Amino acid sequence: MTDLLIVGGGIMGLWAGVKAAKEGLRVHIVERDRIGSGASGGLVGALMPHMPDRWNPKKQFQYDALVALEMDVAGLEAETGLSAGYRRSGRIMPLAKPHLREIALRHEQEALVNWHQGGREFFWNVEEQSSLSGWPADEFISSGVVLDTLAARVAPRALLALLATWLRRQENVVLEEGCGVAHLDLQAGKAEISDGRQLSFDRCIAAEGVATFGFLDTLSLSASSKPIGVAVKGQAALLDAGIDPTLPVIFNDGLYIIPHEDGRVAIGSTSEDHFGQPFSTDEQLDALIARARRFAPRLENAPVIERWAGLRPKAIGRDPIAGQHPDHTRLFVLGGGFKISFGIAHTLAAAVVAGLLGRDVQLPPSFTVDHHLRLQRQP
């Protein structure tokens, strides 16, 4: 008998295991493939805040998460001796047109209020030009640049390895790869593992990325044909650029250019709703790499050393889906983070674990399972 069965060994499931283990729960994590074999095992690792305007509970939640992640990671690094490749590097965004500068100047003032909380201060600075030659190229900054000091980045695979290492060292945690759940009896609290074993549990967290959506759809009481979430294909690349790791992330209209600690640079990412080969790269990635080289001339001759494609989970309400299932009290859900998972997974997991321990937790209303189910059931 385990207190908590976690299905899925990606960024959400591993953080849930860490938070639950620290609460003293007996935790059993099962991953059907290997740690990070899904969307979590990509290359990008950008930790990007929402715009500082029109503040709401969702933006507050993400802000708090981005601020807290630095200390959460540092604590695990100190315990394990491993690095997650975390750096609050900031984000630089080119302003190619005058009206974009006007909007950015408004955001600059809004950040002075919304990004100054709890004794921490982060800025959305509008500048005439980049102080970093060719980062980005001058042709893209005719109306200036924004330098956001809240943004950060992490090395996705290094963070997964850090979490998994910490978990494997805990006496109250079992972490298994290469075995999934073949059948889940939520009423009885029993799971049939893919190798034939039976496992009893008190609570369960479904954190299996895109696969969680299909599982939730089987539980739906509605005859709706709408899925509660979909897979969005993303493609990314890794360049051996020898870049200064302190450089800020470049972001522009879906393009991410992320310097990592080893001098390599990740380029991401596409967002493809329709695709034939979910795990193959193609000409869309070629175009993205070419675009990145134009934006950052320092990358012009950097060789591509890895190409990656995977499926990211996007819930029907676009926001993450988290918390207790309203129709199945043993079941908690943790997923649907799409592009923001790495920045909020630790705080989202803490909230879900607190909820299953019976504490009063206030998630943003648009994150709840009930909210997504209502959207699914709408005609």
Short mmCIF file of C-alpha atoms in Angstrom, two decimals:
data_model
loop_
_atom_site.label_atom_id
_atom_site.label_comp_id
_atom_site.label_asym_id
_atom_site.label_seq_id
_atom_site.Cartn_x
_atom_site.Cartn_y
_atom_site.Cartn_z
CA MET A 1 0.00 0.00 0.00
CA THR A 2 1.33 3.41 -0.97
CA ASP A 3 -0.03 6.78 0.08
CA LEU A 4 0.38 8.30 -3.37
CA LEU A 5 0.68 6.73 -6.80
CA ILE A 6 2.01 9.15 -9.41
CA VAL A 7 1.51 8.13 -13.03
CA GLY A 8 4.11 9.84 -15.19
CA GLY A 9 7.78 10.70 -14.79
CA GLY A 10 7.95 14.03 -16.56
CA ILE A 11 8.44 17.45 -15.01
CA MET A 12 4.99 17.48 -13.39
CA GLY A 13 5.15 13.98 -11.93
CA LEU A 14 8.69 14.37 -10.58
CA TRP A 15 7.95 17.67 -8.86
CA ALA A 16 4.79 16.11 -7.38
CA GLY A 17 6.97 13.31 -6.03
CA VAL A 18 9.39 15.79 -4.45
CA LYS A 19 6.63 17.82 -2.81
CA ALA A 20 4.82 14.71 -1.54
CA ALA A 21 7.99 13.07 -0.23
CA LYS A 22 8.85 16.21 1.72
CA GLU A 23 5.40 15.94 3.34
CA GLY A 24 6.33 12.46 4.55
CA LEU A 25 4.03 10.55 2.20
CA ARG A 26 4.96 7.14 0.83
CA VAL A 27 5.26 7.80 -2.92
CA HIS A 28 5.34 5.40 -5.85
CA ILE A 29 6.09 6.92 -9.28
CA VAL A 30 5.67 4.85 -12.43
CA GLU A 31 6.90 5.99 -15.85
CA ARG A 32 5.95 3.78 -18.80
CA ASP A 33 9.08 4.66 -20.78
CA ARG A 34 11.97 6.60 -19.24
CA ILE A 35 12.24 9.83 -17.29
CA GLY A 36 11.62 12.75 -19.64
CA SER A 37 10.73 10.61 -22.64
CA GLY A 38 7.84 12.94 -23.45
CA ALA A 39 7.66 16.70 -23.86
CA SER A 40 9.68 17.29 -20.69
CA GLY A 41 12.80 15.82 -22.27
CA GLY A 42 13.19 18.58 -24.83
CA LEU A 43 15.86 21.21 -25.32
CA VAL A 44 14.44 24.66 -24.69
CA GLY A 45 13.85 25.30 -20.97
CA ALA A 46 12.69 28.91 -21.28
CA LEU A 47 11.00 30.28 -18.13
CA MET A 48 8.99 33.18 -19.45
CA PRO A 49 6.57 35.36 -17.46
CA HIS A 50 3.27 36.64 -18.74
CA MET A 51 3.05 40.30 -19.68
CA PRO A 52 2.84 42.56 -16.59
CA ASP A 53 -0.45 44.15 -17.69
CA ARG A 54 -4.06 43.25 -16.76
CA TRP A 55 -3.00 41.47 -13.59
CA ASN A 56 -5.10 38.47 -12.55
CA PRO A 57 -4.84 35.31 -10.39
CA LYS A 58 -3.23 33.33 -13.20
CA LYS A 59 -0.46 35.90 -13.68
CA GLN A 60 0.04 36.14 -9.92
CA PHE A 61 0.38 32.36 -9.67
CA GLN A 62 2.97 32.27 -12.44
CA TYR A 63 4.89 35.21 -10.99
CA ASP A 64 5.08 33.54 -7.57
CA ALA A 65 6.20 30.29 -9.21
CA LEU A 66 8.96 31.92 -11.25
CA VAL A 67 10.28 33.71 -8.17
CA ALA A 68 10.17 30.57 -6.01
CA LEU A 69 11.79 28.23 -8.54
CA GLU A 70 15.25 29.68 -7.99
CA MET A 71 15.29 28.67 -4.33
CA ASP A 72 13.56 25.33 -4.90
CA VAL A 73 16.19 24.33 -7.46
CA ALA A 74 19.07 25.64 -5.35
CA GLY A 75 17.94 23.51 -2.41
CA LEU A 76 17.89 20.32 -4.46
CA GLU A 77 21.23 21.18 -6.07
CA ALA A 78 22.78 21.59 -2.63
CA GLU A 79 21.45 18.20 -1.51
CA THR A 80 22.47 16.26 -4.62
CA GLY A 81 25.56 18.08 -5.89
CA LEU A 82 23.99 18.24 -9.35
CA SER A 83 23.15 21.28 -11.47
CA ALA A 84 19.85 22.03 -13.19
CA GLY A 85 21.44 24.62 -15.47
CA TYR A 86 19.24 27.32 -13.95
CA ARG A 87 20.02 31.00 -14.48
CA ARG A 88 17.85 34.11 -14.17
CA SER A 89 19.25 35.31 -17.45
CA GLY A 90 16.49 37.74 -18.40
CA ARG A 91 14.78 38.02 -21.76
CA ILE A 92 15.40 40.44 -24.59
CA MET A 93 12.62 41.21 -27.07
CA PRO A 94 13.13 43.29 -30.22
CA LEU A 95 10.77 46.17 -31.00
CA ALA A 96 10.53 46.39 -34.77
CA LYS A 97 7.73 48.99 -35.03
CA PRO A 98 6.83 52.22 -33.20
CA HIS A 99 3.47 50.97 -31.93
CA LEU A 100 5.22 48.03 -30.25
CA ARG A 101 7.41 50.49 -28.39
CA GLU A 102 4.34 52.37 -27.16
CA ILE A 103 2.87 49.15 -25.79
CA ALA A 104 6.20 48.21 -24.20
CA LEU A 105 6.43 51.57 -22.44
CA ARG A 106 3.03 50.93 -20.84
CA HIS A 107 4.21 47.50 -19.72
CA GLU A 108 7.33 49.11 -18.24
CA GLN A 109 5.16 51.10 -15.84
CA GLU A 110 2.88 48.15 -15.06
CA ALA A 111 5.88 46.01 -14.15
CA LEU A 112 6.91 48.61 -11.55
CA VAL A 113 3.74 47.64 -9.68
CA ASN A 114 3.06 44.00 -10.52
CA TRP A 115 6.64 42.73 -10.56
CA HIS A 116 7.63 44.42 -7.28
CA GLN A 117 6.33 42.06 -4.60
CA GLY A 118 7.52 40.28 -1.50
CA GLY A 119 10.75 42.20 -1.30
CA ARG A 120 11.75 41.24 -4.86
CA GLU A 121 11.94 43.65 -7.80
CA PHE A 122 11.99 42.74 -11.47
CA PHE A 123 11.86 45.11 -14.40
CA TRP A 124 10.55 45.46 -17.94
CA ASN A 125 13.07 47.93 -19.29
CA VAL A 126 12.54 49.63 -22.65
CA GLU A 127 15.87 50.60 -24.18
CA GLU A 128 16.91 52.34 -27.36
CA GLN A 129 19.18 49.53 -28.47
CA SER A 130 20.67 46.30 -27.25
CA SER A 131 23.90 46.65 -25.29
CA LEU A 132 24.90 43.25 -26.67
CA SER A 133 26.24 43.51 -30.20
CA GLY A 134 24.26 41.33 -32.57
CA TRP A 135 22.03 39.96 -29.81
CA PRO A 136 19.62 40.49 -31.52
CA ALA A 137 20.61 41.86 -34.93
CA ASP A 138 20.15 45.61 -35.42
CA GLU A 139 17.70 45.17 -38.30
CA PHE A 140 15.09 43.83 -35.89
CA ILE A 141 15.30 46.59 -33.25
CA SER A 142 14.50 49.76 -35.18
CA SER A 143 12.21 50.87 -32.34
CA GLY A 144 14.34 49.57 -29.48
CA VAL A 145 14.32 46.50 -27.27
CA VAL A 146 12.73 45.26 -24.06
CA LEU A 147 14.92 43.66 -21.40
CA ASP A 148 12.81 41.73 -18.89
CA THR A 149 14.75 40.78 -15.74
CA LEU A 150 12.22 38.23 -14.39
CA ALA A 151 12.69 35.61 -17.13
CA ALA A 152 15.05 32.70 -16.61
CA ARG A 153 16.03 29.41 -18.16
CA VAL A 154 16.87 25.88 -17.12
CA ALA A 155 18.38 22.86 -18.86
CA PRO A 156 15.35 20.53 -19.10
CA ARG A 157 17.20 17.22 -19.00
CA ALA A 158 19.52 18.37 -16.24
CA LEU A 159 16.56 19.42 -14.10
CA LEU A 160 14.83 16.07 -14.68
CA ALA A 161 18.03 14.25 -13.68
CA LEU A 162 18.29 16.41 -10.56
CA LEU A 163 14.71 15.63 -9.51
CA ALA A 164 15.03 11.92 -10.25
CA THR A 165 18.32 11.65 -8.34
CA TRP A 166 16.84 13.37 -5.30
CA LEU A 167 13.77 11.13 -5.39
CA ARG A 168 15.80 7.92 -5.66
CA ARG A 169 17.68 8.87 -2.50
CA GLN A 170 14.51 9.08 -0.40
CA GLU A 171 13.48 6.08 1.71
CA ASN A 172 9.78 6.85 1.23
CA VAL A 173 9.92 6.97 -2.59
CA VAL A 174 9.87 4.29 -5.28
CA LEU A 175 10.65 5.56 -8.78
CA GLU A 176 10.24 3.04 -11.60
CA GLU A 177 10.90 3.42 -15.30
CA GLY A 178 9.73 1.10 -18.05
CA CYS A 179 6.39 0.30 -16.44
CA GLY A 180 3.06 2.03 -16.80
CA VAL A 181 -0.44 1.53 -15.45
CA ALA A 182 -2.49 -0.98 -17.44
CA HIS A 183 -5.68 -0.48 -15.41
CA LEU A 184 -6.73 1.89 -12.64
CA ASP A 185 -9.59 1.12 -10.25
CA LEU A 186 -10.20 4.48 -8.61
CA GLN A 187 -13.00 3.29 -6.40
CA ALA A 188 -11.00 0.44 -4.87
CA GLY A 189 -7.67 2.28 -4.96
CA LYS A 190 -5.90 -0.41 -6.97
CA ALA A 191 -3.65 -0.21 -10.01
CA GLU A 192 -2.56 -2.99 -12.33
CA ILE A 193 0.98 -2.28 -13.46
CA SER A 194 1.98 -3.19 -17.02
CA ASP A 195 4.21 -6.02 -15.78
CA GLY A 196 1.25 -7.68 -14.03
CA ARG A 197 1.82 -6.46 -10.47
CA GLN A 198 -1.01 -5.09 -8.37
CA LEU A 199 -0.49 -1.89 -6.41
CA SER A 200 -2.83 -0.44 -3.78
CA PHE A 201 -2.91 3.31 -3.22
CA ASP A 202 -4.77 5.90 -1.19
CA ARG A 203 -4.48 8.77 -3.71
CA CYS A 204 -3.34 8.98 -7.31
CA ILE A 205 -1.94 11.85 -9.40
CA ALA A 206 -2.32 11.55 -13.16
CA ALA A 207 0.67 13.40 -14.62
CA GLU A 208 1.35 11.61 -17.88
CA GLY A 209 1.32 14.55 -20.26
CA VAL A 210 -0.78 14.07 -23.39
CA ALA A 211 -1.81 10.55 -22.28
CA THR A 212 -3.59 12.04 -19.26
CA PHE A 213 -6.16 13.65 -21.54
CA GLY A 214 -7.24 10.31 -22.99
CA PHE A 215 -7.53 8.83 -19.51
CA LEU A 216 -9.66 11.74 -18.31
CA ASP A 217 -11.89 11.44 -21.37
CA THR A 218 -12.72 7.84 -20.40
CA LEU A 219 -13.93 9.13 -17.02
CA SER A 220 -16.12 11.88 -18.42
CA LEU A 221 -19.81 11.59 -17.66
CA SER A 222 -20.63 13.61 -20.76
CA ALA A 223 -21.35 12.31 -24.23
CA SER A 224 -19.40 15.25 -25.61
CA SER A 225 -17.09 14.44 -28.47
CA LYS A 226 -14.66 17.16 -27.45
CA PRO A 227 -11.42 15.92 -25.87
CA ILE A 228 -10.37 17.60 -22.64
CA GLY A 229 -6.99 18.31 -24.17
CA VAL A 230 -4.93 17.87 -27.30
CA ALA A 231 -1.35 17.27 -28.34
CA VAL A 232 0.57 20.09 -29.98
CA LYS A 233 3.74 19.12 -31.78
CA GLY A 234 6.86 21.14 -31.10
CA GLN A 235 10.24 21.03 -32.81
CA ALA A 236 13.51 22.39 -31.47
CA ALA A 237 17.23 22.26 -32.14
CA LEU A 238 20.50 22.50 -30.22
CA LEU A 239 23.46 24.41 -31.66
CA ASP A 240 27.08 24.13 -30.55
CA ALA A 241 27.65 27.89 -30.49
CA GLY A 242 30.21 28.53 -27.75
CA ILE A 243 27.98 31.35 -26.50
CA ASP A 244 28.40 33.28 -23.24
CA PRO A 245 25.89 31.57 -20.90
CA THR A 246 25.03 34.86 -19.19
CA LEU A 247 23.37 36.22 -22.33
CA PRO A 248 19.61 36.76 -22.04
CA VAL A 249 17.07 34.64 -23.85
CA ILE A 250 15.87 36.18 -27.12
CA PHE A 251 12.14 35.96 -27.74
CA ASN A 252 10.17 37.15 -30.74
CA ASP A 253 6.80 35.95 -32.03
CA GLY A 254 7.16 32.31 -30.99
CA LEU A 255 10.92 32.11 -31.55
CA TYR A 256 13.08 31.27 -28.53
CA ILE A 257 16.88 31.46 -28.57
CA ILE A 258 18.22 30.15 -25.26
CA PRO A 259 21.92 30.16 -24.27
CA HIS A 260 22.72 27.36 -21.84
CA GLU A 261 25.53 26.93 -19.31
CA ASP A 262 27.64 24.75 -21.59
CA GLY A 263 27.73 27.42 -24.32
CA ARG A 264 25.22 25.58 -26.45
CA VAL A 265 22.08 27.34 -27.67
CA ALA A 266 18.60 25.87 -27.91
CA ILE A 267 16.29 27.06 -30.69
CA GLY A 268 12.55 26.55 -30.31
CA SER A 269 9.85 26.03 -31.07
CA THR A 270 7.12 25.23 -33.53
CA SER A 271 3.48 24.82 -32.45
CA GLU A 272 1.78 22.41 -34.81
CA ASP A 273 -1.87 21.45 -34.31
CA HIS A 274 -1.82 19.19 -37.39
CA PHE A 275 1.00 16.76 -38.03
CA GLY A 276 1.65 13.35 -39.50
CA GLN A 277 4.90 12.35 -37.80
CA PRO A 278 4.83 13.48 -34.17
CA PHE A 279 8.45 12.64 -33.37
CA SER A 280 10.18 13.58 -36.63
CA THR A 281 11.71 16.94 -37.52
CA ASP A 282 11.21 18.54 -40.90
CA GLU A 283 11.44 21.72 -42.94
CA GLN A 284 9.55 23.69 -40.28
CA LEU A 285 12.50 23.25 -37.95
CA ASP A 286 14.88 24.16 -40.77
CA ALA A 287 12.98 27.44 -41.21
CA LEU A 288 13.08 28.10 -37.47
CA ILE A 289 16.85 27.60 -37.34
CA ALA A 290 17.32 29.91 -40.33
CA ARG A 291 15.18 32.54 -38.64
CA ALA A 292 17.21 32.23 -35.44
CA ARG A 293 20.47 32.74 -37.34
CA ARG A 294 19.07 35.96 -38.82
CA PHE A 295 17.98 37.22 -35.43
CA ALA A 296 21.28 36.29 -33.78
CA PRO A 297 24.24 36.51 -36.21
CA ARG A 298 26.49 34.95 -33.55
CA LEU A 299 24.79 31.66 -34.44
CA GLU A 300 25.48 31.88 -38.16
CA ASN A 301 28.20 29.21 -38.26
CA ALA A 302 27.19 27.19 -35.21
CA PRO A 303 26.58 23.54 -36.14
CA VAL A 304 23.30 21.84 -35.28
CA ILE A 305 24.11 18.94 -32.97
CA GLU A 306 20.57 17.77 -32.13
CA ARG A 307 17.09 18.03 -33.61
CA TRP A 308 14.11 17.23 -31.40
CA ALA A 309 10.37 16.80 -31.84
CA GLY A 310 7.71 15.92 -29.29
CA LEU A 311 4.10 16.40 -28.20
CA ARG A 312 3.15 19.00 -25.62
CA PRO A 313 -0.15 18.78 -23.69
CA LYS A 314 -2.61 21.65 -24.16
CA ALA A 315 -5.81 21.44 -22.14
CA ILE A 316 -9.14 22.55 -23.56
CA GLY A 317 -9.08 25.74 -21.52
CA ARG A 318 -5.48 26.45 -22.62
CA ASP A 319 -4.40 26.84 -18.99
CA PRO A 320 -2.91 23.97 -16.92
CA ILE A 321 -5.31 21.46 -15.43
CA ALA A 322 -4.71 20.64 -11.78
CA GLY A 323 -6.39 19.49 -8.61
CA GLN A 324 -8.93 16.93 -7.49
CA HIS A 325 -11.30 15.35 -9.98
CA PRO A 326 -14.85 16.30 -8.95
CA ASP A 327 -16.25 12.83 -9.69
CA HIS A 328 -13.40 10.69 -8.34
CA THR A 329 -12.10 11.70 -4.92
CA ARG A 330 -8.95 9.56 -5.06
CA LEU A 331 -7.83 11.11 -8.34
CA PHE A 332 -5.83 14.31 -8.72
CA VAL A 333 -4.66 15.74 -12.02
CA LEU A 334 -1.45 17.60 -12.84
CA GLY A 335 -0.76 18.60 -16.42
CA GLY A 336 -1.69 20.60 -19.47
CA GLY A 337 1.08 23.13 -18.94
CA PHE A 338 1.89 23.34 -22.67
CA LYS A 339 4.69 25.94 -22.95
CA ILE A 340 4.86 27.06 -19.31
CA SER A 341 5.25 23.72 -17.51
CA PHE A 342 8.87 24.14 -16.41
CA GLY A 343 8.17 27.52 -14.85
CA ILE A 344 5.19 26.48 -12.74
CA ALA A 345 5.38 22.70 -12.23
CA HIS A 346 6.94 22.96 -8.75
CA THR A 347 4.28 25.35 -7.44
CA LEU A 348 1.45 23.54 -9.20
CA ALA A 349 2.64 20.24 -7.71
CA ALA A 350 2.84 21.77 -4.23
CA ALA A 351 -0.75 22.98 -4.54
CA VAL A 352 -2.02 19.58 -5.70
CA VAL A 353 -0.19 17.76 -2.91
CA ALA A 354 -1.55 20.23 -0.36
CA GLY A 355 -5.04 19.60 -1.74
CA LEU A 356 -4.80 15.83 -1.41
CA LEU A 357 -3.67 16.34 2.19
CA GLY A 358 -6.93 18.17 2.83
CA ARG A 359 -5.60 21.69 2.98
CA ASP A 360 -7.47 24.62 1.54
CA VAL A 361 -5.71 25.53 -1.69
CA GLN A 362 -6.75 28.35 -4.00
CA LEU A 363 -5.66 27.60 -7.55
CA PRO A 364 -6.56 30.10 -10.28
CA PRO A 365 -10.15 29.19 -11.24
CA SER A 366 -9.17 28.49 -14.84
CA PHE A 367 -6.70 25.80 -13.68
CA THR A 368 -9.19 23.53 -11.93
CA VAL A 369 -10.34 20.18 -13.26
CA ASP A 370 -13.94 21.26 -12.84
CA HIS A 371 -13.38 24.30 -15.06
CA HIS A 372 -11.94 22.19 -17.86
CA LEU A 373 -14.72 19.62 -17.55
CA ARG A 374 -17.32 22.37 -17.90
CA LEU A 375 -15.64 23.56 -21.07
CA GLN A 376 -15.54 20.01 -22.38
CA ARG A 377 -19.23 19.52 -21.76
CA GLN A 378 -20.39 22.72 -23.40
CA PRO A 379 -22.27 22.13 -26.66
#
